[in-house]
XYZ file of C-alpha atoms in Angstrom:
584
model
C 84.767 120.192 82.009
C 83.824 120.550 78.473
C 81.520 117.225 78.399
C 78.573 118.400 79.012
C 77.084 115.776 81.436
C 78.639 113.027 80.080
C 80.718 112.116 83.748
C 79.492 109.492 85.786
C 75.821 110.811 85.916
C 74.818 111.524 89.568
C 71.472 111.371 88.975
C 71.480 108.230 87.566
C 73.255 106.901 90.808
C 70.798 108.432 92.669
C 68.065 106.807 90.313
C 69.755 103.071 90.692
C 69.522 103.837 94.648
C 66.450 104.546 94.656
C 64.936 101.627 92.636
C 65.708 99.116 95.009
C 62.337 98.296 94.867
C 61.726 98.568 90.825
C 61.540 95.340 89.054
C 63.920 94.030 86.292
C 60.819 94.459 83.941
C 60.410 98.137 84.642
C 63.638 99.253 83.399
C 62.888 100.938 79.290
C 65.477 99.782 76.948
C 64.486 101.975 73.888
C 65.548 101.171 70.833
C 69.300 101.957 69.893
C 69.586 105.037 67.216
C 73.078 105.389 65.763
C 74.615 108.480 65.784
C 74.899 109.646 62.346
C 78.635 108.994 60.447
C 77.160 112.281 57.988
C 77.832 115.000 60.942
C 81.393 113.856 61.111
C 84.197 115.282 59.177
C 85.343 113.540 56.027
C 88.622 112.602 57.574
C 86.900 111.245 60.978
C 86.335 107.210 61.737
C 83.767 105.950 63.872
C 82.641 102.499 64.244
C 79.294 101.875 66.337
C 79.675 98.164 64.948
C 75.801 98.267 64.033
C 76.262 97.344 60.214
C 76.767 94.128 58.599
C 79.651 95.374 57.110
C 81.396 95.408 60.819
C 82.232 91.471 59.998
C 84.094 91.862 56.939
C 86.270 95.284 58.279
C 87.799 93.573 61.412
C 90.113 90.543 60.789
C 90.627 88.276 63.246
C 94.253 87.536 63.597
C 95.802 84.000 64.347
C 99.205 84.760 64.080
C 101.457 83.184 66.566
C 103.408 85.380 69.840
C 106.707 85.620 70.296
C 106.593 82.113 68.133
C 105.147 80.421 70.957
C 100.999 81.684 71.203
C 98.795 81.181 68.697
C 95.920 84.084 69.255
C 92.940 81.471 69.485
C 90.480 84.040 71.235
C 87.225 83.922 70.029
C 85.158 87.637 68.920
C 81.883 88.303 68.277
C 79.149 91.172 67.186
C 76.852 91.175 69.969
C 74.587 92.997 72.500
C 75.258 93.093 76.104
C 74.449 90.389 78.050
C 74.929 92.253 81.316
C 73.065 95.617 82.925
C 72.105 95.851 79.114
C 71.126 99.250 77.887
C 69.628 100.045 74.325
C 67.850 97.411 72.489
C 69.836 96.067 69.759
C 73.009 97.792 70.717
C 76.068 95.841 69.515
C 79.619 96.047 70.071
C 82.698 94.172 69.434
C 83.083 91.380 72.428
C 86.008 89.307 73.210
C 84.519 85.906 73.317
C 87.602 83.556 75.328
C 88.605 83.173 78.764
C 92.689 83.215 79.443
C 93.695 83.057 75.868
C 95.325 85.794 73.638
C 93.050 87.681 71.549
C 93.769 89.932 68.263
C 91.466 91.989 65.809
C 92.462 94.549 63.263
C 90.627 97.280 61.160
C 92.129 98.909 58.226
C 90.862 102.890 58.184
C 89.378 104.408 54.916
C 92.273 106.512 54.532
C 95.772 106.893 56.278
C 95.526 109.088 59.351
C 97.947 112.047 59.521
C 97.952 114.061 62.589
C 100.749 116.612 61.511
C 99.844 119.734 62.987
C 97.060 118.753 63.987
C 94.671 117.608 67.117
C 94.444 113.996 67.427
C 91.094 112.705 69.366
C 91.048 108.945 70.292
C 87.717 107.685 72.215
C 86.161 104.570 72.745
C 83.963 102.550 75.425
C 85.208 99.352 77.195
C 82.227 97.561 79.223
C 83.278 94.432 81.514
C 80.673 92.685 81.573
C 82.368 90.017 83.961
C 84.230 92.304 85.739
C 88.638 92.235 85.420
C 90.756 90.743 87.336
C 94.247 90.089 85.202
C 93.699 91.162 81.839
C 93.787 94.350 79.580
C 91.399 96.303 77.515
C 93.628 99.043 75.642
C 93.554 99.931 71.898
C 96.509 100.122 69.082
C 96.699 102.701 66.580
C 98.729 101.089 64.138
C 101.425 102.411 62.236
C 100.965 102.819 58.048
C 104.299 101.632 58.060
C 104.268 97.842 58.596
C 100.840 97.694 58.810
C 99.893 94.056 58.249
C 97.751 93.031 54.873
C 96.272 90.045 53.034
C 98.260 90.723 50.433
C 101.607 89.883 52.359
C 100.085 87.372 54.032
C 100.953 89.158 57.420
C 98.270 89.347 60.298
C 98.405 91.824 63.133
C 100.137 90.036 66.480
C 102.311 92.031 69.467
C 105.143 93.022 66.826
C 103.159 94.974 64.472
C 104.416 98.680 64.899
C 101.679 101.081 66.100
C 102.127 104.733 67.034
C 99.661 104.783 70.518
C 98.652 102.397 72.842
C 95.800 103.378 75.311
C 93.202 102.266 77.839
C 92.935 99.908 80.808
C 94.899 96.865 82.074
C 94.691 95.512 85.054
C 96.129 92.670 86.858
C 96.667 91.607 90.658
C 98.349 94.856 92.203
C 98.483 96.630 88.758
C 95.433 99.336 87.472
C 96.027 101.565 84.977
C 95.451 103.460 82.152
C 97.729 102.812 79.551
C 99.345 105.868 77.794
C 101.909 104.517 75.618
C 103.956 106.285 72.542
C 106.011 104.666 70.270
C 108.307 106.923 68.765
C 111.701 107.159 66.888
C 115.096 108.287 67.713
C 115.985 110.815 65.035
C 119.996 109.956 65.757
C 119.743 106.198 66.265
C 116.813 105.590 64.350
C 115.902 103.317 67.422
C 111.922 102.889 68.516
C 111.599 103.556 71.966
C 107.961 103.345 74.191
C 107.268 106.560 76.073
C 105.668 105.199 79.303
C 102.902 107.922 81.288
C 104.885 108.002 84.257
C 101.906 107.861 87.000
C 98.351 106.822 84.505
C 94.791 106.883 86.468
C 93.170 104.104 87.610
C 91.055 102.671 84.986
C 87.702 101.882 85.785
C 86.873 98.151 86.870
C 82.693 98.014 87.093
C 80.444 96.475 85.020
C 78.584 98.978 83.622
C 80.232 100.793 80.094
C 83.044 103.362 80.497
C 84.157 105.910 77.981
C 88.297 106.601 77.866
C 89.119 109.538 75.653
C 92.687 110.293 74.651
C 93.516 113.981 73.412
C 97.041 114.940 71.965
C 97.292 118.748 70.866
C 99.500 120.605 68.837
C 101.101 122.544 70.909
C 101.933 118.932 72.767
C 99.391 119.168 75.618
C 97.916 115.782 76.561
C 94.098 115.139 78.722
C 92.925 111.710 79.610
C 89.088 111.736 80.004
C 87.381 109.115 82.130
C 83.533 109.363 81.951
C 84.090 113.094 80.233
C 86.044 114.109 83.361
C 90.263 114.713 82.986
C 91.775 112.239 84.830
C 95.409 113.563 83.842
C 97.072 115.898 81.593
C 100.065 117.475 81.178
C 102.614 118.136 77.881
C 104.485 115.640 76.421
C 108.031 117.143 77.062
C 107.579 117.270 80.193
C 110.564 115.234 81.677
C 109.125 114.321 84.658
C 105.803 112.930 82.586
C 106.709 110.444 80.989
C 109.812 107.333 81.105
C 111.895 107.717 79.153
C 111.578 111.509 77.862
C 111.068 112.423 74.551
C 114.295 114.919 74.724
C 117.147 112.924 75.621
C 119.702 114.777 78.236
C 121.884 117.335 76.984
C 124.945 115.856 79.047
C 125.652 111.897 80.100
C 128.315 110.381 81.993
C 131.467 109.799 79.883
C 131.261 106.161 79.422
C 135.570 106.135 79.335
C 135.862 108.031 82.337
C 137.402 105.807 85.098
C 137.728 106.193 88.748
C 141.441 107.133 90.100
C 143.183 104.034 91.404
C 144.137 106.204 94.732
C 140.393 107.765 94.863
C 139.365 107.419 98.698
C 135.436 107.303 99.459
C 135.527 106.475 102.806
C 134.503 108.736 104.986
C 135.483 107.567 108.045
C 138.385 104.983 108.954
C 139.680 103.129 112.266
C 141.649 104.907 114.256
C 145.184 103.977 113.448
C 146.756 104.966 117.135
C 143.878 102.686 119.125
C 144.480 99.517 116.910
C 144.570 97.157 120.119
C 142.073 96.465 122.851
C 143.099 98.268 125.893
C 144.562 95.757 128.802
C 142.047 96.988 131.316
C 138.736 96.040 128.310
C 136.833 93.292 129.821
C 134.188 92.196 126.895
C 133.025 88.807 129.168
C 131.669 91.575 131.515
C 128.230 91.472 132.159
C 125.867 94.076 131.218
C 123.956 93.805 134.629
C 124.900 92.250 138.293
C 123.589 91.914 141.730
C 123.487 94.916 143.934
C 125.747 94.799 146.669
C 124.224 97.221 148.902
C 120.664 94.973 148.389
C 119.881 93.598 152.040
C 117.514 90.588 151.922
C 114.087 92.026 153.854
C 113.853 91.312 157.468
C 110.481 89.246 156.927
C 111.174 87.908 153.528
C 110.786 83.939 154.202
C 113.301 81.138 152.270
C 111.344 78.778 154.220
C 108.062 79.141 152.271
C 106.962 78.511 148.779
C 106.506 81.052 146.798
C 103.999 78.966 145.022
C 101.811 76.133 146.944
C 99.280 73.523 145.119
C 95.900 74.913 145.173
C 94.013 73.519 148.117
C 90.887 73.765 145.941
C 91.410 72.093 143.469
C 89.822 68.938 142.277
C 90.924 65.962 140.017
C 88.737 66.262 137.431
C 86.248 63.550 137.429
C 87.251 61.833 133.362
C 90.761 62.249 134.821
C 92.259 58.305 134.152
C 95.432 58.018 136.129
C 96.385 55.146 133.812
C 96.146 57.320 130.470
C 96.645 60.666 131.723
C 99.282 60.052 134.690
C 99.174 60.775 137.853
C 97.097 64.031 138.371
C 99.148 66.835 140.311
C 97.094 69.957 141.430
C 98.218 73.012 139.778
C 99.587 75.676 142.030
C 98.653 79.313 142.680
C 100.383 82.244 144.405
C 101.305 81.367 148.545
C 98.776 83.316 150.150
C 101.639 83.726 152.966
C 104.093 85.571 151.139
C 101.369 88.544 150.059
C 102.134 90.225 152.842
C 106.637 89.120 152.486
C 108.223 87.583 150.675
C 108.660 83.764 150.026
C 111.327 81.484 148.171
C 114.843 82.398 147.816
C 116.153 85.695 148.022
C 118.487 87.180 145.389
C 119.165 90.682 145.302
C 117.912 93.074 142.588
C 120.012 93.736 139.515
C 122.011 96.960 138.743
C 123.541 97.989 135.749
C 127.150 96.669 135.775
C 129.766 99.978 135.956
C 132.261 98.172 134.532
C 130.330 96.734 131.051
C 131.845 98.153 128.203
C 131.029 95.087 125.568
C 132.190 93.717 122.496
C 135.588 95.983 121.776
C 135.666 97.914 118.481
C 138.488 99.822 116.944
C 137.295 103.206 117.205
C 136.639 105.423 113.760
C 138.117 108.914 112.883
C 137.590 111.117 110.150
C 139.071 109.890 107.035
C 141.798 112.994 105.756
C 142.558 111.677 102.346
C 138.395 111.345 101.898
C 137.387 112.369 98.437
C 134.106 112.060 98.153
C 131.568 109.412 96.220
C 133.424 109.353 92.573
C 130.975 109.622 89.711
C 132.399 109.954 86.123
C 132.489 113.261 84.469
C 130.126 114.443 82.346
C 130.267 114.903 78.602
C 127.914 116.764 75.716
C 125.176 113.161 74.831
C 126.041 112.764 71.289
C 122.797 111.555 70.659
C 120.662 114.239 72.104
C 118.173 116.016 69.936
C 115.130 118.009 70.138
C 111.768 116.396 69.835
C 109.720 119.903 70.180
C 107.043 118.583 67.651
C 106.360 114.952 69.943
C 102.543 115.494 68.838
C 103.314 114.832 65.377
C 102.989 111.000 64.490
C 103.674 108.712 61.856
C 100.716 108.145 59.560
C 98.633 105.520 61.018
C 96.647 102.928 59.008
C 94.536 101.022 61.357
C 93.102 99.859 64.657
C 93.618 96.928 66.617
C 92.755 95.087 70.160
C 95.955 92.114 71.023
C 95.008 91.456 74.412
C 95.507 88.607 76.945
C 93.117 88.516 79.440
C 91.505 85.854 82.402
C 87.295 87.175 82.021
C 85.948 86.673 78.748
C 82.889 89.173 77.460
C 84.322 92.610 77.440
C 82.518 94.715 75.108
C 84.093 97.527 73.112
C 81.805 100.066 71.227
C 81.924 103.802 69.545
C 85.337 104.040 68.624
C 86.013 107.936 67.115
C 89.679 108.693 65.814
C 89.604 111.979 64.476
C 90.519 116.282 65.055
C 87.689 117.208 66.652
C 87.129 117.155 70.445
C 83.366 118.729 69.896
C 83.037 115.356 67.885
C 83.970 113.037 70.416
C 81.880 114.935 72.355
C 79.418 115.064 70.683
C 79.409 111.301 70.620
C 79.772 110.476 73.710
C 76.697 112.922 74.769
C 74.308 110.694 72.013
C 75.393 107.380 72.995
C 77.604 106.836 76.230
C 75.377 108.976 78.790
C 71.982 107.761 78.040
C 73.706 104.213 77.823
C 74.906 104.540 81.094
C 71.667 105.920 82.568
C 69.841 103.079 81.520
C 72.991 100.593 82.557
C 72.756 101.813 86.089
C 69.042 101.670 86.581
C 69.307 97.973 85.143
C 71.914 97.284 87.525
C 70.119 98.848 90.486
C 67.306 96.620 89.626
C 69.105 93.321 89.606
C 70.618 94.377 92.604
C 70.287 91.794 95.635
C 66.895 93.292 97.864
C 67.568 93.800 101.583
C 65.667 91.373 103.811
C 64.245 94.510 105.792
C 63.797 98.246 104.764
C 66.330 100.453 106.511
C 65.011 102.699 108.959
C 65.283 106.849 107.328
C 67.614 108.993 109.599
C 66.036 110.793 112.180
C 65.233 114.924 111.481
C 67.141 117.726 112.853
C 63.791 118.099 115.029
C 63.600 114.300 116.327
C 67.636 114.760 116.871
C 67.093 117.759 119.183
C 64.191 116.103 120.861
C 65.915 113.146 121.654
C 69.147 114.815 122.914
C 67.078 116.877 125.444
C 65.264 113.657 126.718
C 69.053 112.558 127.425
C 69.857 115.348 129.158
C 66.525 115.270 131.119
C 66.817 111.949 131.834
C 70.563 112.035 132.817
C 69.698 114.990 135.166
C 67.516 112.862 136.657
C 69.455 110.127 137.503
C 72.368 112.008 138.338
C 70.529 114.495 140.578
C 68.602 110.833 142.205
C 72.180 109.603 142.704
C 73.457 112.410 144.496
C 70.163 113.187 146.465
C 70.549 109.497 147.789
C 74.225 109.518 148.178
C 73.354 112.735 150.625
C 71.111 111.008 152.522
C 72.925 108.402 153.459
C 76.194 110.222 154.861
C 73.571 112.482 156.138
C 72.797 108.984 158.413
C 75.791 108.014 158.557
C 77.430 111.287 160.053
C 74.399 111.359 162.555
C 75.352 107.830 163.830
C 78.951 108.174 164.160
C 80.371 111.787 163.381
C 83.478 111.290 164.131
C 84.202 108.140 161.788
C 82.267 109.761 159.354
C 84.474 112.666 159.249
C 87.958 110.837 159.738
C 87.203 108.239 157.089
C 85.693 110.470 154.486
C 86.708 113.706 155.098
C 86.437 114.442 151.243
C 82.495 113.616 150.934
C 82.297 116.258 153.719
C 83.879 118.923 151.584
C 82.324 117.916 148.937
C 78.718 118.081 150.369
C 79.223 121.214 152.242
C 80.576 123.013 149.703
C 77.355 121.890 147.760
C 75.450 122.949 150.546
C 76.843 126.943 150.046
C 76.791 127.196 146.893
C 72.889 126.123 146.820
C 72.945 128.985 149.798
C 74.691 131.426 147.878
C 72.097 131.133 144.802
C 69.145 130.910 147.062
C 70.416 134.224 148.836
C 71.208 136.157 145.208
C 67.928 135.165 143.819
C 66.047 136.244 147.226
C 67.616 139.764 147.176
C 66.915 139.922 143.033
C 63.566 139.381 144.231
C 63.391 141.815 147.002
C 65.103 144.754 144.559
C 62.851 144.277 141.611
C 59.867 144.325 144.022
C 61.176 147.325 145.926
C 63.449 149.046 144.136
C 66.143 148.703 146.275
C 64.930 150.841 149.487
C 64.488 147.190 151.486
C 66.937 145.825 150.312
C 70.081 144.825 152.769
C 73.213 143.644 151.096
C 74.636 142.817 154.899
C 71.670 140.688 156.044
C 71.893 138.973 152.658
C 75.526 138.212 152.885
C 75.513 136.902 156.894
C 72.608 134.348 155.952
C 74.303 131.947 154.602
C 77.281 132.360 157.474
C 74.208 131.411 159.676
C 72.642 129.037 158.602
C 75.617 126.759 157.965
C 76.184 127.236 161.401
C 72.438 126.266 162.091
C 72.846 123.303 160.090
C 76.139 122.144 161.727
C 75.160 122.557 165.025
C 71.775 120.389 164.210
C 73.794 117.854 162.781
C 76.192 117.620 165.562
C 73.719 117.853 168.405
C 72.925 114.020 169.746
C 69.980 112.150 169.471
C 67.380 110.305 171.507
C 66.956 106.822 169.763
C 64.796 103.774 170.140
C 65.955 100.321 169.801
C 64.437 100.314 166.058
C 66.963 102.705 165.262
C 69.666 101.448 167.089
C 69.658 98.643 164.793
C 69.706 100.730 161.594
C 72.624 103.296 163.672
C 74.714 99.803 163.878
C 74.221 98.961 160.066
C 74.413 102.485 158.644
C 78.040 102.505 161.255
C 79.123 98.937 159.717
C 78.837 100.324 155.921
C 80.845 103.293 157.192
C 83.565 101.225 158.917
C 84.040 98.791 155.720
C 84.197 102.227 153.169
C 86.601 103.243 155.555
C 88.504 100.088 154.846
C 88.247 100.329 151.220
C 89.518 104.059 151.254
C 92.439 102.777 153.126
């Protein structure tokens, strides 16, 4: 990037976010200093609009389009009137909502870009925003260039050698890149379209577009000082249609052989009749015959009855809403068979072959898709110097558009990229600065302050309070869950273990594990204290062998109970009775 900090200034977005709470009045619009015209070269034009003189240069047209459109839209020299920057900053605005527009300047002196870099810059602010209109420029050809003289004024058909900038409408944003050139064998004008153009930009702060055409044909598009696209103008992929024409083209007289074949595959000529035994009324699926109605399955019985709940709704009128007839809900009966009458399931049919077709084969006299031979184009030439234009007289905006008060400012046609540059550094970027910083000031204020993200410290301290707490819960959950088949398997062992046998594993296996940790860190202990000499790798491996069986045979010895507990025996066995159900 050669701009030196003229793209969209982060800092200054940064600045606008952070002055959510700056008032409109603290926002400095200095006063606007124009860049000087004196550090340009002789054969450079820039307009900054600030001089009288700005009135009596551009011409507004009101010439008719296409013989049907009169341009009526209105144009004025004016400061913004939206997220304004400098003081006393004026630009060229287009003034009219949906109506055609059309202004012309005449340049000093007849621009030749033979040989030569051609730089074309200029800022577009939409003040209201864009939602079907365009913004784009005209360099306008010396040849037919309209004057008073003639009595001509500039409209759509005035010949101009580049078109570029933004237009928008509905689906449509783009950045028009548009040249007009001639056919050196026809002598026929045709548009050379950019192919795929950026997105222009649709805000309503300024934006600075910046065109740049090279000799050696290399094109960059500059958005905000960044390249948005480049590329060289002969490249055939680029642009629609190409500057070179193709070497070869279908022969316009070539025409296809009478007995040319281009099918590829053709009916079978030996199977042109339905077989006898082709039954297309067959039906795709049928009942199975081998399906035997269920021994228990019940025609007798509804499969649906009215529901015995159900109540006529009290605003129910019999005379306006009919006689009221409960609705009906599953027969509780047939949950357990089935109800209604029995048909068996259906089976694909082995005999459904469908709608007969005549079947295809390989066509042998297939030649192919015919396409017409090629021939040498008799009008293709070489355009190797496309960056070469026709002299060009003049600049114009014809525009149609539905938001009135776009603003154009600090046009520069000229040689010198460091120039546009240069420009753009003294006017567009502290412009926009100032633009945002407006705009973040007008901006809507929230009804609360937003709370600031937590630290990386807070974050960590609040995931291990999670964690805590979830251990916690999780560790109360399964302490409790314990204790109750701990009850439960007391009270009735048997139905404990035959309804869930799976809890058992699941607790016992707990149960060694805690063992087996318990016994590791006990004989860690003993060999760090000792240093090994009492240590006794058999007595620590039996323990927990032992004291499982301790525990079981505790658990499965009876136990003298009073009537208190009786009572709590019988509820803790009725809980394990109805899981027993549910597991079931």
């Amino acid at each position: 990037m050669k701009f030196s900090s003229i793209a969209v200034p982060t800092a200054a977005l940064l600045v606008g976010a952070m002055a959510s709470d700056t008032t409109k009045s603290s926002v400095e619009h200095p006063e606007f200093t124009p860049y000087s015209k004196d550090e340009l070269a002789s054969d450079s034009f820039y307009e900054d609009f600030q001089d009288d003189g700005s009135v009596e240069r551009w011409l507004v047209s009101h010439a008719k389009k296409d013989d049907e459109f009169t341009y009526v839209g209105k144009w004025a020299f004016e400061q913004s009137i939206v997220n304004p920057g400098f003081k006393n900053d004026k630009g060229l605005v287009l003034k009219s909502q949906a109506a055609h527009h059309a202004i012309d300047v005449q340049l000093p002196e007849v621009f030749d870009n033979t040989d030569n870099t051609l730089v074309l810059q200029y800022e577009v602010k939409l003040q209201n925003g864009l939602n079907c209109g365009g913004a784009y420029i005209k360099l306008l050809s010396a040849e037919g260039f309209p004057t008073s003289k003639d009595g001509d004024e500039f409209n759509n058909e005035t010949p101009y050698q580049i078109m570029f900038g933004p237009d928008k409408c509905g689906m449509t944003n783009k950045v028009h890149f548009i040249i007009r050139r001639k056919n050196p064998v026809t002598g026929v004008y045709e548009e050379k379209h950019l192919r795929t153009p950026p997105m222009s930009r649709i805000v309503k702060t300024t934006s600075l577009y910046t065109l740049i055409i090279k000799p050696n044909n290399d094109f960059e598009i500059r958005i905000n000082g960044e390249v948005a696209k480049a590329g060289n103008l002969l490249d055939e992929h680029l642009f629609s249609p190409s500057f070179n024409p193709p070497t070869e083209i279908e022969d316009p007289d070539d025409i296809k052989p009478e007995d040319w074949d281009e099918r590829e595959q053709i009916p079978d000529p030996e199977q042109a009749e339905k077989p006898e035994d082709w039954d297309e009324d067959a039906p795709s699926k049928i009942p199975d015959p081998n399906a035997v109605k269920p021994e228990d399955w019940d025609e007798d019985e509804l499969a649906y009855i009215p529901d015995p709940d159900a109540e006529k709704p009290e605003d129910w009128d019999d005379e306006e809403d009919g006689e009221w007839i409960a609705p009906e809900i599953p027969n509780p009966k047939c949950q357990e068979h089935g109800c209604g009458k029995w048909d068996p399931p259906l089976i694909k049919n082995p005999n459904y072959k469908g709608k007969w077709r005549q079947p295809l084969i390989p066509n042998p006299n297939y030649k192919g898709v015919w396409k017409p031979r090629t021939i040498p184009n008799p009008d293709y030439y070489e355009d190797v110097n496309a960056s070469n234009l026709e002299a060009i007289a003049g600049l114009g905006f014809e525009l149609w558009t539905l938001q009135e008060d776009i603003l154009f400012d600090n046009i520069y046609l000229g040689h010198h990229i460091e120039e546009a540059e240069a420009i753009g550094n003294a006017t567009f970027v502290p412009k926009l600065k100032i633009e945002e910083e407006t705009s973040a000031a007008n901006a809507p204020k929230p009804d609360f302050e937003p709370d600031l993200p937590p630290s990386l410290e807070e974050d960590a301290n609040n995931i291990l309070a999670n964690v805590v707490d979830f251990v916690k819960i999780k560790s109360s959950e399964f302490i409790d869950s314990a204790v109750d088949y701990y009850y439960d398997f007391q009270a009735a062992p048997l139905n404990t273990l035959s309804s869930r046998p799976f809890e058992a594993v699941y607790y016992s296996g707990i149960l060694l594990y805690v063992v087996f940790v318990l016994a590791g860190v006990w004989g860690a202990l003993v060999y760090l204290f000792t240093g090994g000499s009492a240590a006794n790798p058999a007595a620590t491996t039996t323990t927990p062998s032992t004291t499982s069986s301790t525990t079981t045979t505790t658990n499965t010895k009876p136990k003298e109970t009073s009537e208190e507990d009786e009572e709590i025996i019988e509820e803790k066995d009725s809980k394990a009775t109805g899981a027993s159900r549910r597991l079931e």
